[in-house]
Every structure is written in C-alpha cells, then in structure tokens.
C-alpha cells in the first residue's frame, strides 16, 4: 500500500504526514529489493529542495530525489529508486511496469497511477468532469495550488489523460498486438446488427430468395449545435493523437473538401427548416458551431469516421462529406442505402450533382440512396413530403422512425461544455471516446433490444389469433364440411338505420299475437325520439347564445319553442293509447328536466385549430314561461323498464331498443361524414388560404360543419344514455363512449403527417358500416381509400420488420464470433512469441466476445421459441 495516507500524533491531535518521512522508499526492477548497482549520487539542481521537517506534510516537489505520484488518494512525494543494472529498462518503462504513467519519458519526475487515470476517464465519460474540476476535487491538489501554482500537476494531468485515452483505445482494438498503424475509423466500434460484409456476413452467401432491400445500410443524419468549440489559443502547438482514427473525420482532407466546394445558399421551398434557412448563420468567435454526422437508423450506433464539425451552421457541404464517409464504411457489396434526414426533401434534390462536383466525395460503386424523413420532423413539412419521404411508405424501411439520433446527442452533450475550450485535437478525442462508449453500451445490450423488437413484430391481437384459428379450422374441415368456408362471407349485415328499424317493426306487427304488441307503437316511439333530437338542437342553440342576444335571436328561439311545445302536446295526448290509463295517474316525470353538459358542448367536436372567436359563449338568460326543450318525453327509457312491466307495456321497451340502435347508427354515420368533410376543408381551403379574407371564409365553413358535428355527437350521447336506461347491455358493448380524441379532424386525413399518426388507426365507430357511407359522400370513398392504403403500408412494414429482425439476430451472433476469432488469432500469435501479457489480454477479450455471442444466441432462440408457442 505505497499510497496509504498516515497520520502522526502531535500530542494534541493526529496530523497528516507521509510514509516518506519515516523512510519509505520504492525500489524498481528487483521485486521491491534495492538494486545492487544503486548509488546515492543524485543529479544537481538549482532548485532549493524542501527539507524533512517535523511540521505539517507538504509535498516535496523540489527535492531532486523525489518523484511526485498522483493517485486517487491524492499527491504523494515519494522516494523512487530506479534499477541501474546494465541492460535495465529506461526509467519511464520501469514506471510503466509498476503501474505508473510518467508525465515525461526522458527524466520523469511526475507519474500518475493507472487507477487515477482510469478514474479520471470514467468521471469525464459519465459526468463530464473536466480536468480542472477533477484536479480541484482533492484537498492535496488545492494545497499545492495555494502554496505555489507553478508546482501543481494540472497540465500534466491533461497531457497524460490524453495519452492514457489513446493507449486504452489502441489496446481495446488490438493495436497492442498488431504492429501497424490504425487506419481511418479503426479505433471505433460499430453496430453488430447492421450488415457489414466481411465482418458479420458474406455477400457470396446471400440467399437468392431474399428481397433486395434486406441488405441495405440504414442511416440517420443530424446535427448537434451544443457541441461548440472556441478558436484555439495556440493552434500551432496542437498535436493530434488520433486524427481520423475514431468517429471524427480526418482534419486535413475534410478542410480540403470545404475549400474546394462552393457554398450555395438554398431557401427551402417546403417549410421553414432551420437547418436550411439558418445554415449560414455566422459565429465569429467559434471555430465550430456544432457537429453533425450519421448513425445507423435502426440501432442508434454512430458510424466511424463520419462526424464533422460545422463552421457556419449545418450546411450541405458538411453533411455531404459525413454521408459519403458513412456510406463507405464496411459496405463492400451493399448497393442500397436508406437515409433519414429531417430536411431530406430539400437536401436530396441536388445531392448527386454535389458529389460529382467535389473530388473529395465519392460513393460506393452502384449504390442507390433512398431518402426519407424522420416521422417526428415530417409533421412540419408539406403533405406531399409526408407521402414521399415518410418511412411508412418506403419499401424495406421496416418499422423505423428515423429519429434515433436525437437520443444520441444527450449523453454526448454531457462533455460538450467542458470540451468547448479544449484544443481542437483534445476535443475531438473526447468526443470520439464518448461516442465509442455509446456504441459499446449499445453493443452489449443489443441482444435485449433485438428480442424486444422481435416480440413487437410477432405480437398479435387476441382477435387476430381467434380469426386465424377459425381460418385454419375451416380449411382443415373443407372436404368434409364445405359450409365451414362460409366464414369468408360477410357475417353481419349493414348496420340498420332508424327508418329501417321502424319499417321492420311495422312489418312484424301482423305476425305477433294480438295483445302482445301495441299496433302503431313503433311510429309513435320514433316520433318521440325525433322530438328528443329537436330538444337537443334547441338546447345547443340556447347554450350558444351570448349574454346579450339580439331581438331576432330571441324571436327565433321563441318560435322554435312554440313549435316544439305544440308537437310535445300532441305526443303526450296520444301517449295513453300506448301506455294505458296508468300514464294519466303517473307524475314522476313532472319533476325531471332535460339538461346538456355545456362543458362537453364546448369541447367535443370543436375545432381546436380555429382562430379565437369574439362571441361570448356564456349561458343566455331569456325570461320565458315555458321551456319545452327541458321537458322529459314519456318514452319507456324515461319511464323505466320496471314501471313499463307493471303497466304491461314491456313490448315498448324492446321496440325502443330496436329504434335506438338505428338512431345510434344514424348519428355515427353523420359524425363520420362530418369528420371527413371537416378534414377535407382543412386540406383544401384552410391550409391553402392565402389571404385573411379567404381564411375567414374557410374557417366559417369549418365552424358550420362543427355545429352539425356537435349536434350529432350530442344526439348519440343522448341515445346511448337512453340505451343504458333500457338495460341494453349487449348493444352498449358495441356502441361505446365517444372520446374527444376520436372527433378531431387530424385523426382522419387533415394532418396525416402529424406526430402520433405513424401508428394511428381508425376510431372504433369507423368500422360500423351504415348503408350510404360510400354513396352519400364522395369524400368517404377517398377517406376509406387513403386509410386502406396506409393500413396496407403499415402491414407491409411490419412484415419487413419481422424478416429483418430475424436476420439481424444472425448478423449479431456472427459479429461477436468474428470479434472473438480476431482475439483468438492475436492470442495465438502472442503465445507463439511468448508474450504473456498480450496472450492473457487477448484471451480475456476473446472470452468476452464469445460470451456475448452465446448470450445473444441463447436469447434469440428463447425469444423465437416463445413466439412459436404463442402462434
């Protein structure tokens, strides 16, 4: 424990001291024993050395016999004796063998323990801790700075930290075993599940029946404007250790590309995309305004040697270079690439010409680039961009949103503030290290990720499972029972309207025994339901009046009430004919009133997108002597099924239930037609209105449709409430509550590229087929056509997803086996040369990748087995 901190009793308290003060020495080269050739001769120095005193411990930084060692426990001024035998290693190599990293290689007087360097890199990686903050976190470091700022080891920590980071990367990627210089991107990990010829697949072994899109490279492109960088103070003193070997591109060639191409400013002819329209925003104090590059679109792994700095925002010349570098990484034999970029509708227009014009841009021979736009960004584009670039409509895109790179910037932004003022090479090395760690974490979690995607792709609804079982049973029984194939015929008739239900009841009256049904009751009940609908419409009109209605408005309401009252009087006069004399003595309806929920009126079916209205929506207070819109109509649903049974009119309950079913179908049909009309108005008038006057007229048309939609929504709500009163539980399972979200025009075709539309399906009431849906409104045909095509595309993407995930599982196992075999080969070479340390490390790495492959294979087999059992 050479770095153990001890305390000395002063007679009053324990005071920090050091092992050096009690004669502790570290001897190198002879297993801790002094070197036989050791002498006490020391190099002369002009500095005045610190003396061993009895006072508080101060690091002996000027004593020529001392070596300053920086450990996780703090600073240690130690007596380190080097081996001086003939043929002994140089002092710096002796320190390396002891687990100490020298700050210089000629005459080392400062060294860092491997433990403190690992701790610093981990702190910087996970917490974004800068070298200064890490250094200042120790009391000893602060003590040194307080006594003499020239004698702290902050600069040495920054320099050695960079060297340690480089050594770790060389070691991890096998360049401690291979005596060659790494090439571009070779100090970086890439995705194990993406197809990489020569790594996890052989293009010569491709199955001829595989679709062409299966062997594609899927990329997502994006920029990050938080990774800024200030102009360096002394650019001529900068030294690059891993230039172009990781994820950031090589500096020299990239700058030559930028100097050769012309920056053509292009205004977007789609919507106002920040990356296009603000690409040339100048930041004079910044060397880099951010970074941009590519990652695999399905798994979120950064592509090696494809990250670039921005000089004046996210310009096309920057992203062109990043894209070409990404498409050239391990793609030999791959002839198809799918790229997602939030401005691809603009960026992709002249991409091929820009590549041809630059001598530093080239694509793999014969590679086809298919552009797409992420589904989170496509909502800000024109409608044509959605259908042309959304992944749902691209063959081979599978189930992908194209936005995964947004999630990758978050961990990278941890170190962005501390990297802002670093030297240019140092900043790139930190970014490389962070991105490599991100890819490593993706790599070790890829098995769980693919298993989850496989389960999602194979998941089936219980209803779908039932239908598939029926189809299988019918096909098996076809020879013995041909009628079993009747399942392929439509089992349900079209949902009946209220008029059809009334006609059906009237036609059946002649078949019912006398006394079991009241003749003509169906028409009387239908009239009562019509009066209910009139009440709903009048209540809506009254609720929509402002506080100060005009005389014309008051007169219209009064006339409406007068007509309704006359109709109610006639209905009640005839009621005893069907309800019997008991109705005349019944007064339980007198204290009841019909009310509407004004909150629901304002919310359901309204246009949230509409401009603010100046009308006051408060309840109107009109003094009247009667309110026929609140009178409870004597229908079985209001009287109650128990009282109807006592009066002997239970058949009226059944007839009203039948009519209510038709009324619900009529209301839902009207809701569908109004939603489709409203959606088309949005697309064809509101969104395309250029002037204020046209916009106002367009919104007036939308409000007109809204009023009708609101009326039918309230009629349906009233109908459903009455079905509850009638105890029609079976019908209530079919006719569910209408949710506010189901009644937005954006859920139809008004904004097909809005967020959340990627997996959207129709609300439940669209599947209730009422006669007239397809013939009464041309927009309904268009609506069903669009949704059918979108559903077909969604099904195709899911089928592609299942096929591709299965293949990605195979590629992942092959990737880990490839890595394991690489390390096995290095282990054998080290064993042949009798280099024990190299052999042991290679064996450990080979075992790690072998276990990853075994774990992946076991997880995949288990997941597939569960899916097969479920099927």
Coordinates of C-alpha atoms in Angstrom, one line a residue, residues 460-712:
X460 CA -50.8 -10.4 -32.3
X461 CA -54.1 -9.2 -31.0
X462 CA -56.3 -11.8 -29.4
X463 CA -59.0 -11.1 -32.0
X464 CA -56.5 -11.8 -34.8
X465 CA -55.4 -15.0 -33.2
X466 CA -59.1 -16.1 -33.0
X467 CA -59.7 -15.3 -36.6
X468 CA -56.5 -17.1 -37.7
X469 CA -57.7 -20.2 -35.7
X470 CA -61.1 -20.0 -37.5
X471 CA -59.4 -19.9 -40.9
X472 CA -57.2 -22.8 -40.1
X473 CA -60.1 -24.9 -38.8
X474 CA -62.2 -24.1 -41.9
X475 CA -59.5 -25.1 -44.3
X476 CA -59.0 -28.4 -42.4
X477 CA -62.7 -29.2 -42.5
X478 CA -63.3 -28.1 -46.0
X479 CA -63.6 -31.6 -47.6
X480 CA -65.9 -32.9 -45.0
X481 CA -68.0 -29.8 -44.5
X482 CA -67.9 -27.3 -47.3
X483 CA -70.2 -24.9 -45.4
X484 CA -67.2 -24.3 -43.0
X485 CA -65.8 -22.0 -45.7
X486 CA -68.8 -19.6 -45.0
X487 CA -66.5 -17.7 -42.6
X488 CA -65.1 -15.9 -45.7
X489 CA -68.6 -14.5 -46.3
X490 CA -69.6 -11.3 -44.5
X491 CA -71.4 -12.5 -41.4
X492 CA -73.0 -9.2 -40.4
X493 CA -75.5 -7.2 -42.4
X494 CA -75.0 -3.4 -42.7
X495 CA -76.0 -1.6 -39.5
X496 CA -79.7 -0.6 -39.9
X497 CA -80.9 3.0 -39.8
X498 CA -83.7 4.1 -37.6
X499 CA -86.2 4.2 -40.5
X500 CA -85.2 0.6 -41.5
X501 CA -85.8 -0.4 -37.9
X502 CA -89.2 1.3 -37.8
X503 CA -90.2 -0.4 -41.0
X504 CA -89.0 -3.7 -39.7
X505 CA -91.2 -3.3 -36.6
X506 CA -94.2 -2.3 -38.5
X507 CA -93.9 -5.3 -40.9
X508 CA -93.6 -7.7 -38.0
X509 CA -96.8 -6.4 -36.2
X510 CA -99.0 -8.7 -38.3
X511 CA -97.0 -11.7 -37.2
X512 CA -97.3 -11.0 -33.4
X513 CA -100.2 -12.5 -31.5
X514 CA -102.9 -10.0 -30.5
X515 CA -102.3 -8.3 -27.2
X516 CA -98.5 -8.9 -27.2
X517 CA -97.6 -5.8 -29.2
X518 CA -99.2 -2.4 -29.5
X519 CA -100.1 -1.6 -33.1
X520 CA -98.5 1.6 -34.4
X521 CA -96.3 2.0 -31.3
X522 CA -93.1 1.9 -33.5
X523 CA -94.2 5.1 -35.3
X524 CA -95.2 6.8 -32.0
X525 CA -91.8 5.9 -30.4
X526 CA -90.0 7.1 -33.4
X527 CA -91.8 10.5 -33.2
X528 CA -90.8 10.8 -29.6
X529 CA -87.2 10.1 -30.4
X530 CA -87.4 12.8 -33.1
X531 CA -88.7 15.2 -30.6
X532 CA -85.7 14.4 -28.4
X533 CA -83.4 15.3 -31.2
X534 CA -85.2 18.6 -31.6
X535 CA -84.8 19.2 -27.9
X536 CA -81.1 18.6 -28.2
X537 CA -80.8 21.0 -31.1
X538 CA -82.7 23.7 -29.2
X539 CA -80.7 23.3 -26.1
X540 CA -77.5 23.7 -28.1
X541 CA -78.9 26.9 -29.7
X542 CA -79.9 28.3 -26.3
X543 CA -76.5 27.5 -24.8
X544 CA -74.6 29.1 -27.6
X545 CA -76.4 32.5 -27.2
X546 CA -74.3 35.2 -25.6
X547 CA -75.2 37.3 -22.6
X548 CA -76.9 40.0 -24.8
X549 CA -78.8 38.3 -27.6
X550 CA -80.5 40.4 -30.2
X551 CA -84.2 40.6 -30.6
X552 CA -84.0 38.5 -33.8
X553 CA -82.2 35.7 -31.9
X554 CA -84.8 35.9 -29.1
X555 CA -87.7 35.7 -31.6
X556 CA -86.1 32.7 -33.3
X557 CA -85.8 30.8 -30.1
X558 CA -89.4 31.7 -29.0
X559 CA -90.8 30.4 -32.4
X560 CA -88.7 27.2 -32.1
X561 CA -90.1 26.6 -28.6
X562 CA -93.6 27.3 -29.7
X563 CA -93.4 24.7 -32.4
X564 CA -91.8 22.2 -30.1
X565 CA -94.4 22.7 -27.4
X566 CA -97.2 22.0 -29.8
X567 CA -95.5 18.8 -31.0
X568 CA -95.0 17.7 -27.4
X569 CA -98.6 18.3 -26.5
X570 CA -99.8 16.2 -29.4
X571 CA -97.3 13.4 -28.4
X572 CA -98.4 13.4 -24.8
X573 CA -102.1 13.5 -25.8
X574 CA -101.7 10.2 -27.7
X575 CA -99.5 8.6 -25.1
X576 CA -102.3 6.9 -23.1
X577 CA -103.2 4.9 -26.2
X578 CA -99.9 3.0 -26.0
X579 CA -99.0 3.4 -22.3
X580 CA -102.5 2.8 -20.9
X581 CA -104.6 4.6 -18.3
X582 CA -101.8 4.3 -15.7
X583 CA -99.9 7.0 -17.5
X584 CA -102.6 9.6 -16.6
X585 CA -102.0 9.0 -12.9
X586 CA -98.2 8.9 -13.2
X587 CA -96.5 12.1 -12.1
X588 CA -92.9 11.0 -11.6
X589 CA -91.8 12.7 -14.9
X590 CA -93.0 16.1 -13.8
X591 CA -90.1 17.0 -11.7
X592 CA -87.5 15.8 -14.2
X593 CA -85.8 18.1 -16.8
X594 CA -83.5 17.5 -19.8
X595 CA -80.1 19.1 -19.5
X596 CA -77.0 19.2 -21.6
X597 CA -73.4 19.3 -20.3
X598 CA -72.2 22.7 -21.5
X599 CA -68.6 21.7 -20.9
X600 CA -69.0 18.8 -23.2
X601 CA -70.7 21.0 -25.7
X602 CA -67.7 23.3 -25.8
X603 CA -65.1 20.6 -26.2
X604 CA -66.5 17.6 -28.1
X605 CA -66.3 18.0 -31.8
X606 CA -65.0 21.6 -31.7
X607 CA -62.2 22.9 -33.8
X608 CA -59.2 23.4 -31.6
X609 CA -57.3 24.7 -34.6
X610 CA -59.7 27.5 -35.2
X611 CA -58.9 31.2 -34.5
X612 CA -60.2 32.8 -31.4
X613 CA -63.9 33.8 -31.6
X614 CA -65.2 37.1 -30.4
X615 CA -68.6 35.7 -29.5
X616 CA -69.4 35.3 -25.8
X617 CA -70.3 31.7 -25.1
X618 CA -71.9 32.2 -21.7
X619 CA -75.4 30.9 -21.0
X620 CA -78.2 33.1 -22.3
X621 CA -80.8 34.3 -19.8
X622 CA -84.1 34.6 -21.6
X623 CA -87.1 35.0 -19.3
X624 CA -89.8 32.6 -20.6
X625 CA -92.8 30.9 -19.1
X626 CA -92.1 27.5 -20.5
X627 CA -89.0 25.6 -21.7
X628 CA -90.2 22.7 -23.8
X629 CA -86.5 21.7 -24.5
X630 CA -86.2 20.6 -20.9
X631 CA -89.5 18.6 -20.7
X632 CA -89.0 14.8 -20.2
X633 CA -90.8 12.9 -23.0
X634 CA -92.8 9.9 -21.8
X635 CA -90.8 7.2 -23.5
X636 CA -90.1 3.8 -22.0
X637 CA -86.4 4.9 -21.5
X638 CA -87.6 7.7 -19.3
X639 CA -90.5 5.9 -17.6
X640 CA -88.2 2.9 -16.6
X641 CA -88.3 -0.7 -17.5
X642 CA -89.7 -1.8 -14.1
X643 CA -92.7 0.6 -14.4
X644 CA -93.3 -0.5 -18.0
X645 CA -93.5 -4.1 -16.9
X646 CA -96.1 -3.1 -14.2
X647 CA -98.1 -1.3 -16.8
X648 CA -97.9 -4.2 -19.2
X649 CA -96.1 -2.4 -22.0
X650 CA -92.8 -4.3 -21.9
X651 CA -93.0 -4.7 -25.7
X652 CA -92.5 -1.0 -26.0
X653 CA -89.1 -1.4 -24.3
X654 CA -88.0 -3.9 -26.9
X655 CA -89.3 -1.7 -29.7
X656 CA -87.5 1.4 -28.4
X657 CA -84.2 -0.6 -28.1
X658 CA -84.5 -1.5 -31.7
X659 CA -85.2 2.0 -32.8
X660 CA -82.4 3.4 -30.6
X661 CA -80.0 1.1 -32.4
X662 CA -81.0 2.6 -35.6
X663 CA -80.7 6.1 -34.1
X664 CA -77.2 5.4 -32.9
X665 CA -76.2 4.2 -36.4
X666 CA -77.6 7.3 -38.0
X667 CA -75.8 9.6 -35.6
X668 CA -72.5 7.8 -36.1
X669 CA -72.9 7.9 -39.8
X670 CA -73.4 11.7 -39.6
X671 CA -70.4 12.0 -37.4
X672 CA -68.2 10.2 -39.9
X673 CA -69.4 12.2 -42.8
X674 CA -68.9 15.5 -40.9
X675 CA -65.4 14.5 -39.8
X676 CA -64.5 13.6 -43.4
X677 CA -65.9 16.9 -44.7
X678 CA -64.1 18.8 -42.0
X679 CA -60.8 17.1 -42.8
X680 CA -61.1 17.9 -46.5
X681 CA -61.9 21.6 -45.6
X682 CA -58.7 21.7 -43.7
X683 CA -56.7 20.3 -46.5
X684 CA -58.3 22.1 -49.4
X685 CA -59.3 25.5 -48.0
X686 CA -58.0 26.4 -44.6
X687 CA -54.4 25.3 -45.1
X688 CA -54.2 26.7 -48.6
X689 CA -55.9 30.1 -47.9
X690 CA -53.5 32.8 -48.8
X691 CA -55.4 35.9 -47.7
X692 CA -57.1 36.9 -44.5
X693 CA -60.5 37.1 -46.1
X694 CA -60.2 33.6 -47.6
X695 CA -59.0 32.3 -44.3
X696 CA -62.0 33.8 -42.5
X697 CA -64.4 32.3 -45.0
X698 CA -62.7 28.9 -44.8
X699 CA -63.0 28.9 -41.0
X700 CA -66.6 29.9 -41.3
X701 CA -67.2 26.8 -43.3
X702 CA -65.4 24.7 -40.7
X703 CA -67.5 26.2 -37.9
X704 CA -70.6 25.3 -39.9
X705 CA -69.5 21.7 -40.1
X706 CA -68.6 21.8 -36.4
X707 CA -72.1 22.8 -35.4
X708 CA -73.6 19.8 -37.2
X709 CA -70.9 17.5 -35.8
X710 CA -71.6 18.8 -32.3
X711 CA -75.3 18.2 -32.8
X712 CA -74.9 14.6 -33.9

